[in-house]
Every structure is written in C-alpha cells, then in structure tokens.
Amino acid sequence: MSPCASGRLPPLPAPPARPRRPHGACATAPLPLLHWPAPPPHLPRPFRAAPLSRRLCGGAAMLRPPLSLPPRRAAATAAGPGRRLLLSTPIFYANGPPHIGHLYSALLADALHRYRGLCGAGPGRLSTGTDEHGLKIQQAAAAAGTSPPELCERVSGLFRRALARAAVSFTDFTRTSAPAHQRAVRHFWGALRDGGALYKGAYEGWYCTAEETFLPPGQLAERRDARGQPCKVSLESGHQVHWTKEENYMFRLSAFRDPLWKWLQNNPRAIAPDPFYQQVLRWLEEDLPDLSVSRERSRLHWGIPVPGDSTQTVYVWVDALVNYLSVLGYPETHGEWWPAAHHVVGKDILKFHAVYWPALLMAAGLPPPERIFVHSHWTVRGQKMSKSLGNVIDPFACFGQYTVDGFRYFLLRQGVPERDCDYYDEKVVKLVNSELADALGGLLNRSTARSINPSNTYPCFSESCFPKILDSGETEGMGRVSAKDYEFVASVASLPLQVAGYFEGFQIYKALECIAVCVRQTNSFFQRHRPWKLNRKDPAEQLWLDTIIHVTLECLRVYGTLLQPVIPHTADKLLSRLAVEPEERGLSSLTFLPRYNGQPCPFEGRQLGPDTGVLFHRLEKPGQHQTETEKL
Ligand code: ME8
C-alpha cells in the first residue's frame, strides 16, 4: 500500500539498531537414547543487529491532530498452565466458494487448536468466519445478479459447511455483517479517532479490488485488458488495478515504525516461520506510509459507515481485522483473552496482520497478538489456482475422493509453510496409501490379527526378553534384542517431545514426517522378529511373542495419540481398537513403554477393543472415484 497523498509528515528521529534472527533456527533436537525427560524450554533465538536506512514517505496531511497513544490495558492472560488462548483462521471472503487454500489455513489452525487441547492447556477457542463487506463482495453480488446480503448468506453457509465437513473444530464463526461485530468496529474506530491516530486527507493511488488494497508502483505490471487496451495489474495476483482519487480518513501508520520494531525486537517468536519474520523486518526498513482507512460511501455502500460521518465507509481490512476482537466480546469482555491470540494467515495477508493490525491495536490502546503463524500457497500442477484457469480445487470433491482424514493428512503432511507446495491427485493417493493405509493400517492389522494374538488382549511385556540397558554399548549378549531395537524404542520415546517442538514452531509437516519414520521403524521391528514364526507352545517363545506385540501396540498407541490433531477419525478408530479410553488420550500424561523402566503399564492384560475393520482403506487411483461436490 503506497498512497500518493498530498503533504508529508516530518521525518521521525533515527531508530535504534534493528534485530534480526538467524535463518533456519530449529527448536528441537533428537533426545539421547532412552530418555523420557520433561520438555526443554523453548528459548528465544538470538539476534543479529542490522543497520537501518530510514526513508519516510508521506501520507496525507490535512486535518492532523496530535497522536497520543492511550494507555494499554493490562493483559488478564498470564503465561503458564491453564491460560486462555484464541487461535484464529483468517475470515474468508464471501465472494466465492471455498477452495483448498482456504481449507489449508483452517486445517493448520485446527491442528494447533486440537493439539493444545490434548496437552491439557487452559481454555481455548478457535475462531473463523466470513469477511462480507467491501467492493469485492459488492461487485461479485452485482455480477451474480443478487444483493450483497443474499450472496454473503449463501457463501458464508458454504464455508461453514465446508469447515464442519473438514472436522475443523471451530468454536466461533464470525460474520462481519453481524450487528455485534459492527458495533465492535464502531467502538474500535472511536478508540483510533480519540487517540488522534486518524485524520482526513486527499488520497489517490492504484486500487486492486481483488486484494482490497492500494498498491505502490513497484507492485504493478503493464498488461492488456480483454479489449486489447493497455492496463495495469497487480504483480502478486494479476488482477487489474484502477486509479482512485478521493477524500479518505487516514491512519497514522508511519508513526508506528518504532513501536512495531520494538515489538518484534522483544518478541522474536511473534512471527513464524523465520523467513516471514525477516520479511516483516524488511518492510519496516522500507517506506511505511499512512494508510487510507475509509472509502467514499458513494463508491462503497456495502460496509460499515464511519461513525459520525455517513459519507464514508470503514476500510474493509480494518473491519475484517477487528473480527479477532469482536469474537472475544470487544469492547466489554475481550480483556479476558486478549492478547493471548495466535493468528494463522497466508503469506499474501502477512502485511495486514503483522504491520497494520499490530499498529492499529497499539493506536487503540491494545497490545499486538502474541503470535502470527504464516503459510505459503498451494499451486495446482505447478500453476497458480485461479477461476480463469479453471483449476480451483473444491474441498468437498477432495473429501469424497480421499476421505476427510486422508485429505487432512495430505495437506498437513505435504504443506510446508515456508514455501509453495504443489497439488495433484496422484500425489495424494500415493502418500495416503503408503503412510496411512499400508504403513499405519498394516501395522495395526498385523499386530492385532487373530492368528498372532488369539486372546485379543494387550499382551505382557517381559523384562527378561527386553532388558533395560543404560547405554547402547551394553547390548552385546542380550539375547533376542538387538542394538537396532534399542535405537528404535529410543526414537519412539523421544517422539512426543519432537512433535511438541514442531507444533510449537509451526512445523506440523515435520512432526508428521517424524511419526511416519517411526511407523516405518516399527514395521521393520515387527518384520525383523517374525512373530508369526514363534512357537506359542514354548513358554520362552510365548514371552518373546507377547513382548514383540506389546512393544508394537505401545508404539501404535503413541502414534494414535499424536495423530489425533491431524486425522481425528482414524486416530479415534486406532485408539479404540487398542482399548485406550478417552481420558487416556491426552498428551500431558503420554507414556511409552513404562514396563521397560520398571513402571506398571495400565494397558497390559487389557482386552482390546472391537475389530471394526481396516483402519484406512487404500484409495483408488485418480479417475476411479465418486466425487462429492457442493456448489454455489
Ligand atoms: O484474504 N494456497 O480472505 P481470502 C494456500 N478476507 N492458501 C491460500 C491460497 C492458496 N492457493 N489462496 C488463498 C482474505 N489462501 C481476507 C482475510 S482476515 C482478517 C481477512 C489463503 O478468502 C489466504 O492466504 O482471500 C488466506 O490465509 C486465506 O486463504 C483466506 O483468503
């Protein structure tokens, strides 16, 4: 956003040296052999000071009252166990149906929310919803021959159904057209105005309706429109921009460079993964012009009128961002939660969340959110997903094709937040068949088969068959157990901590990769010892057979527990088969192979749950399926 506005603000004094985090820092390291310790604290990563060349580009400057920051309210949410946390997805534009990019944002937030619930952390909320105001919606409704409220009603319902179908465990669904939200926006506007953060100014620039933002010349390209006429488009989205000149309310964003910088300096984990943190620091080194935060009502009538000035409509991004407060009952009850908020957002809306939103909050007397988790985009067979290319992937069709859990697993296992990822059918089928159907399902099937476990119980572990060792050099002469077996159980023992570190660092795909590696190792363990060859009539062999199955079921119990945030239905089926009760499925009390350490195992001797069939059915090759679609 770069307004070419009349007038300039005086330059601010030079800021302090700015911090940078090193790239690629990783929070977790494998644990030593057979240790089950408490999680290490997640230490903030070190800084590298960076000089700043400061340039200030002006914003509009007509009626400019002095800026006075209102005092911040003390946060009611302290850190520590039992604290509250709001996790949020972006609210989705109600101009078209959901696609897999939207779903990915929501699944990431859902997995974090579910994971936190399993950790027994304090009360949590997962908010989502629809962004219903603005020119984009106004124009989409006109093009569809309907009214904005009718379009929003339909599309909002579609998003709600898609998220529910995807097992996104949202607790709140905000619609920006709802009266409670509009009231919150009006109050927020009042807080900005009363703090002196707004002024009226003549404003002109290139506006991109698809992105609902003004764009500076550096983010534009020359193209020809459908009639062959030269036009300008957004480099990012390819959508045409239009020159817009009007009188708007301006927000003194430029005055917030230092507060934003200090916020990031003091909170190096505020934006993850690290490349996005670095990107925000770079933005703060560039121009940070004031922001137009209203539009003339004659051009944009579908939005919230500016309080006290019915000729202007509140800028849709200000309106939308306030959803993170209105959901918490702003301006009355938000203090019970805010700023304990973690926002999951796509890279295209990072600036709105990591620069504009924290600045707006500060100007309104509130602290920035605790963390912003950023993800990249999905392409389809190497191409950007777009209506005009006709390659937009419908989540409902994917659920029909791959099942809900299968598709959730694919997106979260293959999606790498730091870089764009490519989608195509064959990739989903291959991954899901190999890791869910064959490796995980096959392991459960083999270790619970009647032929190998006729009593259908969680068999006993024998210390004499799998003796405890203090270091891996001791494994000589230990009978049937090999050094490989000790290494394998050590890696499963360290898995919950590794997974915790990856969830903390917003690297859910890495958590899933570690689990997949352990599942493979467990299959190798099972295969290596060929339990089906053992003679059950020989008491010594029976002990060893039971021990092999016990270890395997212990592994499966750990995998089922850790996979709950990602594949909730399949994990439930797995844990039910292992007779793990609902109150035994939490992560805070997750133990692995306690008998190895001489501790009792509550599952030993327990009757297994009913066999409800194959854990995960192999998917058919693309083209052989029935699809499920739900259209506008
Ligand atoms: O931006 N791959 O809504 P939105 C992955 N209303 N993620 C994608 C994607 C893709 N190909 N395309 C879009 C808005 N997304 C605003 C948000 S919040 C106060 C207001 C992601 O419906 C995108 O990055 O255009 C964003 O996180 C989400 O979908 C919603 O996009």
PDB file of C-alpha atoms in Angstrom, residues 99-308:
ATOM      1  CA  HIS A  99     -11.040 -23.933  -2.120  1.00  0.00           C
ATOM      2  CA  ILE A 100      -8.168 -25.974  -0.748  1.00  0.00           C
ATOM      3  CA  GLY A 101      -6.097 -22.864   0.048  1.00  0.00           C
ATOM      4  CA  HIS A 102      -8.780 -21.703   2.469  1.00  0.00           C
ATOM      5  CA  LEU A 103      -9.011 -25.207   3.833  1.00  0.00           C
ATOM      6  CA  TYR A 104      -5.264 -25.316   4.434  1.00  0.00           C
ATOM      7  CA  SER A 105      -5.344 -22.108   6.536  1.00  0.00           C
ATOM      8  CA  ALA A 106      -8.179 -23.598   8.562  1.00  0.00           C
ATOM      9  CA  LEU A 107      -6.583 -27.037   8.984  1.00  0.00           C
ATOM     10  CA  LEU A 108      -3.343 -25.587  10.289  1.00  0.00           C
ATOM     11  CA  ALA A 109      -5.247 -23.603  12.894  1.00  0.00           C
ATOM     12  CA  ASP A 110      -7.410 -26.607  13.714  1.00  0.00           C
ATOM     13  CA  ALA A 111      -4.406 -28.890  14.227  1.00  0.00           C
ATOM     14  CA  LEU A 112      -2.813 -26.339  16.581  1.00  0.00           C
ATOM     15  CA  HIS A 113      -6.080 -25.949  18.470  1.00  0.00           C
ATOM     16  CA  ARG A 114      -6.633 -29.694  18.798  1.00  0.00           C
ATOM     17  CA  TYR A 115      -3.012 -30.240  19.802  1.00  0.00           C
ATOM     18  CA  ARG A 116      -3.304 -27.646  22.517  1.00  0.00           C
ATOM     19  CA  GLY A 117      -6.493 -29.284  23.792  1.00  0.00           C
ATOM     20  CA  LEU A 118      -4.709 -32.622  24.001  1.00  0.00           C
ATOM     21  CA  CYS A 119      -1.901 -31.030  26.018  1.00  0.00           C
ATOM     22  CA  GLY A 120      -4.465 -30.128  28.654  1.00  0.00           C
ATOM     23  CA  ALA A 121      -3.692 -26.438  28.257  1.00  0.00           C
ATOM     24  CA  GLY A 122      -6.237 -23.929  29.536  1.00  0.00           C
ATOM     25  CA  PRO A 123      -9.443 -22.874  27.812  1.00  0.00           C
ATOM     26  CA  GLY A 124      -9.042 -22.421  24.093  1.00  0.00           C
ATOM     27  CA  ARG A 125     -11.118 -21.022  21.260  1.00  0.00           C
ATOM     28  CA  LEU A 126     -10.761 -21.457  17.535  1.00  0.00           C
ATOM     29  CA  SER A 127     -12.338 -18.647  15.593  1.00  0.00           C
ATOM     30  CA  THR A 128     -13.145 -18.486  11.916  1.00  0.00           C
ATOM     31  CA  GLY A 129     -15.802 -16.815   9.800  1.00  0.00           C
ATOM     32  CA  THR A 130     -16.554 -14.800   6.695  1.00  0.00           C
ATOM     33  CA  ASP A 131     -15.378 -11.379   5.543  1.00  0.00           C
ATOM     34  CA  GLU A 132     -18.513  -9.954   3.995  1.00  0.00           C
ATOM     35  CA  HIS A 133     -18.013  -6.259   3.282  1.00  0.00           C
ATOM     36  CA  GLY A 134     -16.128  -4.303   0.643  1.00  0.00           C
ATOM     37  CA  LEU A 135     -16.030  -3.549  -3.043  1.00  0.00           C
ATOM     38  CA  LYS A 136     -15.112  -7.100  -3.949  1.00  0.00           C
ATOM     39  CA  ILE A 137     -18.301  -8.509  -2.435  1.00  0.00           C
ATOM     40  CA  GLN A 138     -20.372  -5.604  -3.749  1.00  0.00           C
ATOM     41  CA  GLN A 139     -19.115  -6.286  -7.289  1.00  0.00           C
ATOM     42  CA  ALA A 140     -19.436 -10.086  -7.000  1.00  0.00           C
ATOM     43  CA  ALA A 141     -23.070  -9.729  -5.930  1.00  0.00           C
ATOM     44  CA  ALA A 142     -23.789  -7.377  -8.837  1.00  0.00           C
ATOM     45  CA  ALA A 143     -22.134  -9.792 -11.280  1.00  0.00           C
ATOM     46  CA  ALA A 144     -24.197 -12.691  -9.873  1.00  0.00           C
ATOM     47  CA  GLY A 145     -27.373 -10.619 -10.185  1.00  0.00           C
ATOM     48  CA  THR A 146     -28.033 -10.762  -6.480  1.00  0.00           C
ATOM     49  CA  SER A 147     -27.709  -8.486  -3.471  1.00  0.00           C
ATOM     50  CA  PRO A 148     -24.637  -8.498  -1.189  1.00  0.00           C
ATOM     51  CA  PRO A 149     -26.608  -9.825   1.825  1.00  0.00           C
ATOM     52  CA  GLU A 150     -28.011 -12.703  -0.236  1.00  0.00           C
ATOM     53  CA  LEU A 151     -24.624 -13.609  -1.678  1.00  0.00           C
ATOM     54  CA  CYS A 152     -22.995 -13.476   1.770  1.00  0.00           C
ATOM     55  CA  GLU A 153     -25.693 -15.619   3.333  1.00  0.00           C
ATOM     56  CA  ARG A 154     -25.142 -18.317   0.720  1.00  0.00           C
ATOM     57  CA  VAL A 155     -21.342 -18.237   0.640  1.00  0.00           C
ATOM     58  CA  SER A 156     -20.993 -17.944   4.398  1.00  0.00           C
ATOM     59  CA  GLY A 157     -23.136 -21.063   4.775  1.00  0.00           C
ATOM     60  CA  LEU A 158     -20.938 -22.855   2.270  1.00  0.00           C
ATOM     61  CA  PHE A 159     -17.790 -22.017   4.242  1.00  0.00           C
ATOM     62  CA  ARG A 160     -19.402 -23.089   7.496  1.00  0.00           C
ATOM     63  CA  ARG A 161     -20.396 -26.431   5.977  1.00  0.00           C
ATOM     64  CA  ALA A 162     -17.000 -26.980   4.373  1.00  0.00           C
ATOM     65  CA  LEU A 163     -15.203 -26.344   7.656  1.00  0.00           C
ATOM     66  CA  ALA A 164     -17.577 -28.575   9.599  1.00  0.00           C
ATOM     67  CA  ARG A 165     -17.190 -31.308   6.963  1.00  0.00           C
ATOM     68  CA  ALA A 166     -13.392 -30.964   7.260  1.00  0.00           C
ATOM     69  CA  ALA A 167     -13.706 -31.579  11.028  1.00  0.00           C
ATOM     70  CA  VAL A 168     -12.352 -28.102  11.777  1.00  0.00           C
ATOM     71  CA  SER A 169     -13.226 -27.779  15.453  1.00  0.00           C
ATOM     72  CA  PHE A 170     -14.083 -24.084  15.418  1.00  0.00           C
ATOM     73  CA  THR A 171     -15.780 -22.671  18.494  1.00  0.00           C
ATOM     74  CA  ASP A 172     -16.752 -19.321  16.924  1.00  0.00           C
ATOM     75  CA  PHE A 173     -17.836 -18.298  13.444  1.00  0.00           C
ATOM     76  CA  THR A 174     -17.858 -14.534  12.936  1.00  0.00           C
ATOM     77  CA  ARG A 175     -19.695 -12.844  10.112  1.00  0.00           C
ATOM     78  CA  THR A 176     -18.666  -9.237   9.639  1.00  0.00           C
ATOM     79  CA  SER A 177     -22.245  -8.380   8.720  1.00  0.00           C
ATOM     80  CA  ALA A 178     -23.405  -9.386  12.227  1.00  0.00           C
ATOM     81  CA  PRO A 179     -24.562  -6.487  14.444  1.00  0.00           C
ATOM     82  CA  ALA A 180     -22.222  -7.418  17.347  1.00  0.00           C
ATOM     83  CA  HIS A 181     -19.217  -7.269  15.031  1.00  0.00           C
ATOM     84  CA  GLN A 182     -20.303  -3.950  13.528  1.00  0.00           C
ATOM     85  CA  ARG A 183     -20.706  -2.489  16.989  1.00  0.00           C
ATOM     86  CA  ALA A 184     -17.149  -3.624  17.838  1.00  0.00           C
ATOM     87  CA  VAL A 185     -15.814  -1.963  14.664  1.00  0.00           C
ATOM     88  CA  ARG A 186     -17.535   1.303  15.513  1.00  0.00           C
ATOM     89  CA  HIS A 187     -16.059   1.214  19.003  1.00  0.00           C
ATOM     90  CA  PHE A 188     -12.589   0.409  17.625  1.00  0.00           C
ATOM     91  CA  TRP A 189     -12.864   3.291  15.191  1.00  0.00           C
ATOM     92  CA  GLY A 190     -13.767   5.568  18.104  1.00  0.00           C
ATOM     93  CA  ALA A 191     -10.675   4.410  20.000  1.00  0.00           C
ATOM     94  CA  LEU A 192      -8.459   5.212  16.972  1.00  0.00           C
ATOM     95  CA  ARG A 193     -10.079   8.618  16.496  1.00  0.00           C
ATOM     96  CA  ASP A 194      -9.943   9.516  20.206  1.00  0.00           C
ATOM     97  CA  GLY A 195      -6.253   8.585  20.333  1.00  0.00           C
ATOM     98  CA  GLY A 196      -5.521  11.007  17.481  1.00  0.00           C
ATOM     99  CA  ALA A 197      -4.497   8.233  15.075  1.00  0.00           C
ATOM    100  CA  LEU A 198      -6.906   9.324  12.307  1.00  0.00           C
ATOM    101  CA  TYR A 199      -7.050  12.411  10.129  1.00  0.00           C
ATOM    102  CA  LYS A 200      -8.809  13.254   6.888  1.00  0.00           C
ATOM    103  CA  GLY A 201      -6.740  13.576   3.764  1.00  0.00           C
ATOM    104  CA  ALA A 202      -6.996  13.700  -0.023  1.00  0.00           C
ATOM    105  CA  TYR A 203      -5.855  10.345  -1.275  1.00  0.00           C
ATOM    106  CA  GLU A 204      -5.029   8.831  -4.622  1.00  0.00           C
ATOM    107  CA  GLY A 205      -3.435   5.630  -5.841  1.00  0.00           C
ATOM    108  CA  TRP A 206      -3.881   2.356  -7.756  1.00  0.00           C
ATOM    109  CA  TYR A 207      -6.538   0.250  -6.045  1.00  0.00           C
ATOM    110  CA  CYS A 208      -6.772  -3.518  -6.507  1.00  0.00           C
ATOM    111  CA  THR A 209     -10.292  -4.626  -5.669  1.00  0.00           C
ATOM    112  CA  ALA A 210      -9.417  -8.348  -5.610  1.00  0.00           C
ATOM    113  CA  GLU A 211      -6.834  -7.675  -2.903  1.00  0.00           C
ATOM    114  CA  GLU A 212      -8.836  -4.796  -1.393  1.00  0.00           C
ATOM    115  CA  THR A 213      -5.703  -2.668  -1.186  1.00  0.00           C
ATOM    116  CA  PHE A 214      -3.815   0.233  -2.778  1.00  0.00           C
ATOM    117  CA  LEU A 215      -0.597  -0.861  -4.476  1.00  0.00           C
ATOM    118  CA  PRO A 216       2.648   1.085  -4.944  1.00  0.00           C
ATOM    119  CA  PRO A 217       4.162   1.361  -8.466  1.00  0.00           C
ATOM    120  CA  GLY A 218       6.719  -1.378  -7.667  1.00  0.00           C
ATOM    121  CA  GLN A 219       3.927  -3.918  -7.261  1.00  0.00           C
ATOM    122  CA  LEU A 220       2.323  -3.192 -10.648  1.00  0.00           C
ATOM    123  CA  ALA A 221       2.856  -4.551 -14.154  1.00  0.00           C
ATOM    124  CA  GLU A 222       1.689  -3.388 -17.600  1.00  0.00           C
ATOM    125  CA  ARG A 223      -0.759  -5.711 -19.410  1.00  0.00           C
ATOM    126  CA  ARG A 224      -3.563  -5.534 -21.983  1.00  0.00           C
ATOM    127  CA  ASP A 225      -7.173  -5.977 -20.934  1.00  0.00           C
ATOM    128  CA  ALA A 226      -9.805  -8.149 -22.662  1.00  0.00           C
ATOM    129  CA  ARG A 227     -10.358  -5.426 -25.298  1.00  0.00           C
ATOM    130  CA  GLY A 228      -6.636  -5.136 -26.003  1.00  0.00           C
ATOM    131  CA  GLN A 229      -6.318  -1.821 -24.187  1.00  0.00           C
ATOM    132  CA  PRO A 230      -3.192  -1.251 -22.050  1.00  0.00           C
ATOM    133  CA  CYS A 231      -3.878  -1.549 -18.329  1.00  0.00           C
ATOM    134  CA  LYS A 232      -2.067  -2.046 -15.059  1.00  0.00           C
ATOM    135  CA  VAL A 233      -2.332  -5.182 -12.948  1.00  0.00           C
ATOM    136  CA  SER A 234      -1.116  -6.318  -9.544  1.00  0.00           C
ATOM    137  CA  LEU A 235       2.139  -8.275  -9.815  1.00  0.00           C
ATOM    138  CA  GLU A 236       1.033 -10.513  -6.925  1.00  0.00           C
ATOM    139  CA  SER A 237      -2.450 -11.510  -8.072  1.00  0.00           C
ATOM    140  CA  GLY A 238      -2.549 -10.464 -11.738  1.00  0.00           C
ATOM    141  CA  HIS A 239      -5.794  -8.563 -11.140  1.00  0.00           C
ATOM    142  CA  GLN A 240      -6.382  -5.205 -12.784  1.00  0.00           C
ATOM    143  CA  VAL A 241      -5.953  -2.056 -10.670  1.00  0.00           C
ATOM    144  CA  HIS A 242      -7.826   1.227 -11.017  1.00  0.00           C
ATOM    145  CA  TRP A 243      -6.732   4.762 -10.275  1.00  0.00           C
ATOM    146  CA  THR A 244      -8.712   6.017  -7.318  1.00  0.00           C
ATOM    147  CA  LYS A 245      -8.809   9.552  -6.025  1.00  0.00           C
ATOM    148  CA  GLU A 246     -10.964  10.560  -3.116  1.00  0.00           C
ATOM    149  CA  GLU A 247     -11.058  12.077   0.327  1.00  0.00           C
ATOM    150  CA  ASN A 248     -10.483   9.414   2.979  1.00  0.00           C
ATOM    151  CA  TYR A 249      -9.686   9.037   6.624  1.00  0.00           C
ATOM    152  CA  MET A 250      -6.010   8.240   7.038  1.00  0.00           C
ATOM    153  CA  PHE A 251      -4.400   6.186   9.788  1.00  0.00           C
ATOM    154  CA  ARG A 252      -1.008   7.424  11.011  1.00  0.00           C
ATOM    155  CA  LEU A 253       0.770   4.151  10.306  1.00  0.00           C
ATOM    156  CA  SER A 254       4.075   5.938   9.754  1.00  0.00           C
ATOM    157  CA  ALA A 255       4.136   6.889  13.435  1.00  0.00           C
ATOM    158  CA  PHE A 256       4.216   3.216  14.404  1.00  0.00           C
ATOM    159  CA  ARG A 257       7.526   2.159  12.898  1.00  0.00           C
ATOM    160  CA  ASP A 258       9.383   2.328  16.176  1.00  0.00           C
ATOM    161  CA  PRO A 259       6.685   0.682  18.299  1.00  0.00           C
ATOM    162  CA  LEU A 260       6.397  -2.083  15.692  1.00  0.00           C
ATOM    163  CA  TRP A 261      10.134  -2.517  15.592  1.00  0.00           C
ATOM    164  CA  LYS A 262      10.350  -2.726  19.380  1.00  0.00           C
ATOM    165  CA  TRP A 263       7.502  -5.200  19.485  1.00  0.00           C
ATOM    166  CA  LEU A 264       9.362  -7.506  17.084  1.00  0.00           C
ATOM    167  CA  GLN A 265      12.660  -6.991  18.858  1.00  0.00           C
ATOM    168  CA  ASN A 266      11.112  -8.018  22.166  1.00  0.00           C
ATOM    169  CA  ASN A 267       9.129 -10.854  20.657  1.00  0.00           C
ATOM    170  CA  PRO A 268      11.335 -12.766  18.232  1.00  0.00           C
ATOM    171  CA  ARG A 269       8.822 -15.612  18.125  1.00  0.00           C
ATOM    172  CA  ALA A 270       5.922 -13.304  17.253  1.00  0.00           C
ATOM    173  CA  ILE A 271       6.036 -14.271  13.564  1.00  0.00           C
ATOM    174  CA  ALA A 272       6.867 -17.783  12.413  1.00  0.00           C
ATOM    175  CA  PRO A 273       8.418 -19.356  10.378  1.00  0.00           C
ATOM    176  CA  ASP A 274      11.529 -17.222  10.485  1.00  0.00           C
ATOM    177  CA  PRO A 275      11.677 -16.090   6.811  1.00  0.00           C
ATOM    178  CA  PHE A 276       8.375 -14.280   7.352  1.00  0.00           C
ATOM    179  CA  TYR A 277       9.703 -12.590  10.481  1.00  0.00           C
ATOM    180  CA  GLN A 278      12.645 -11.364   8.417  1.00  0.00           C
ATOM    181  CA  GLN A 279      10.260 -10.194   5.689  1.00  0.00           C
ATOM    182  CA  VAL A 280       8.339  -8.049   8.172  1.00  0.00           C
ATOM    183  CA  LEU A 281      11.590  -6.513   9.426  1.00  0.00           C
ATOM    184  CA  ARG A 282      12.445  -5.628   5.831  1.00  0.00           C
ATOM    185  CA  TRP A 283       9.068  -3.949   5.394  1.00  0.00           C
ATOM    186  CA  LEU A 284       9.776  -1.870   8.445  1.00  0.00           C
ATOM    187  CA  GLU A 285      13.004  -0.705   6.831  1.00  0.00           C
ATOM    188  CA  GLU A 286      11.092   0.477   3.756  1.00  0.00           C
ATOM    189  CA  ASP A 287       8.526   3.220   3.417  1.00  0.00           C
ATOM    190  CA  LEU A 288       5.671   2.908   5.839  1.00  0.00           C
ATOM    191  CA  PRO A 289       3.223   5.483   4.553  1.00  0.00           C
ATOM    192  CA  ASP A 290      -0.014   6.315   6.290  1.00  0.00           C
ATOM    193  CA  LEU A 291      -2.925   4.083   5.448  1.00  0.00           C
ATOM    194  CA  SER A 292      -6.256   5.029   3.936  1.00  0.00           C
ATOM    195  CA  VAL A 293      -8.865   3.509   6.260  1.00  0.00           C
ATOM    196  CA  SER A 294     -12.137   4.583   4.668  1.00  0.00           C
ATOM    197  CA  ARG A 295     -13.760   4.845   1.249  1.00  0.00           C
ATOM    198  CA  GLU A 296     -16.335   7.278  -0.045  1.00  0.00           C
ATOM    199  CA  ARG A 297     -19.755   5.827   0.631  1.00  0.00           C
ATOM    200  CA  SER A 298     -20.960   6.864  -2.833  1.00  0.00           C
ATOM    201  CA  ARG A 299     -18.477   4.279  -4.251  1.00  0.00           C
ATOM    202  CA  LEU A 300     -18.672   1.694  -1.493  1.00  0.00           C
ATOM    203  CA  HIS A 301     -22.009   1.370   0.191  1.00  0.00           C
ATOM    204  CA  TRP A 302     -21.622  -2.271   1.293  1.00  0.00           C
ATOM    205  CA  GLY A 303     -19.736  -1.757   4.533  1.00  0.00           C
ATOM    206  CA  ILE A 304     -19.896  -0.146   7.936  1.00  0.00           C
ATOM    207  CA  PRO A 305     -20.429   3.635   7.870  1.00  0.00           C
ATOM    208  CA  VAL A 306     -17.701   5.646   9.591  1.00  0.00           C
ATOM    209  CA  PRO A 307     -19.104   6.680  12.982  1.00  0.00           C
ATOM    210  CA  GLY A 308     -20.077  10.342  12.828  1.00  0.00           C
TER     211      GLY A 308
END
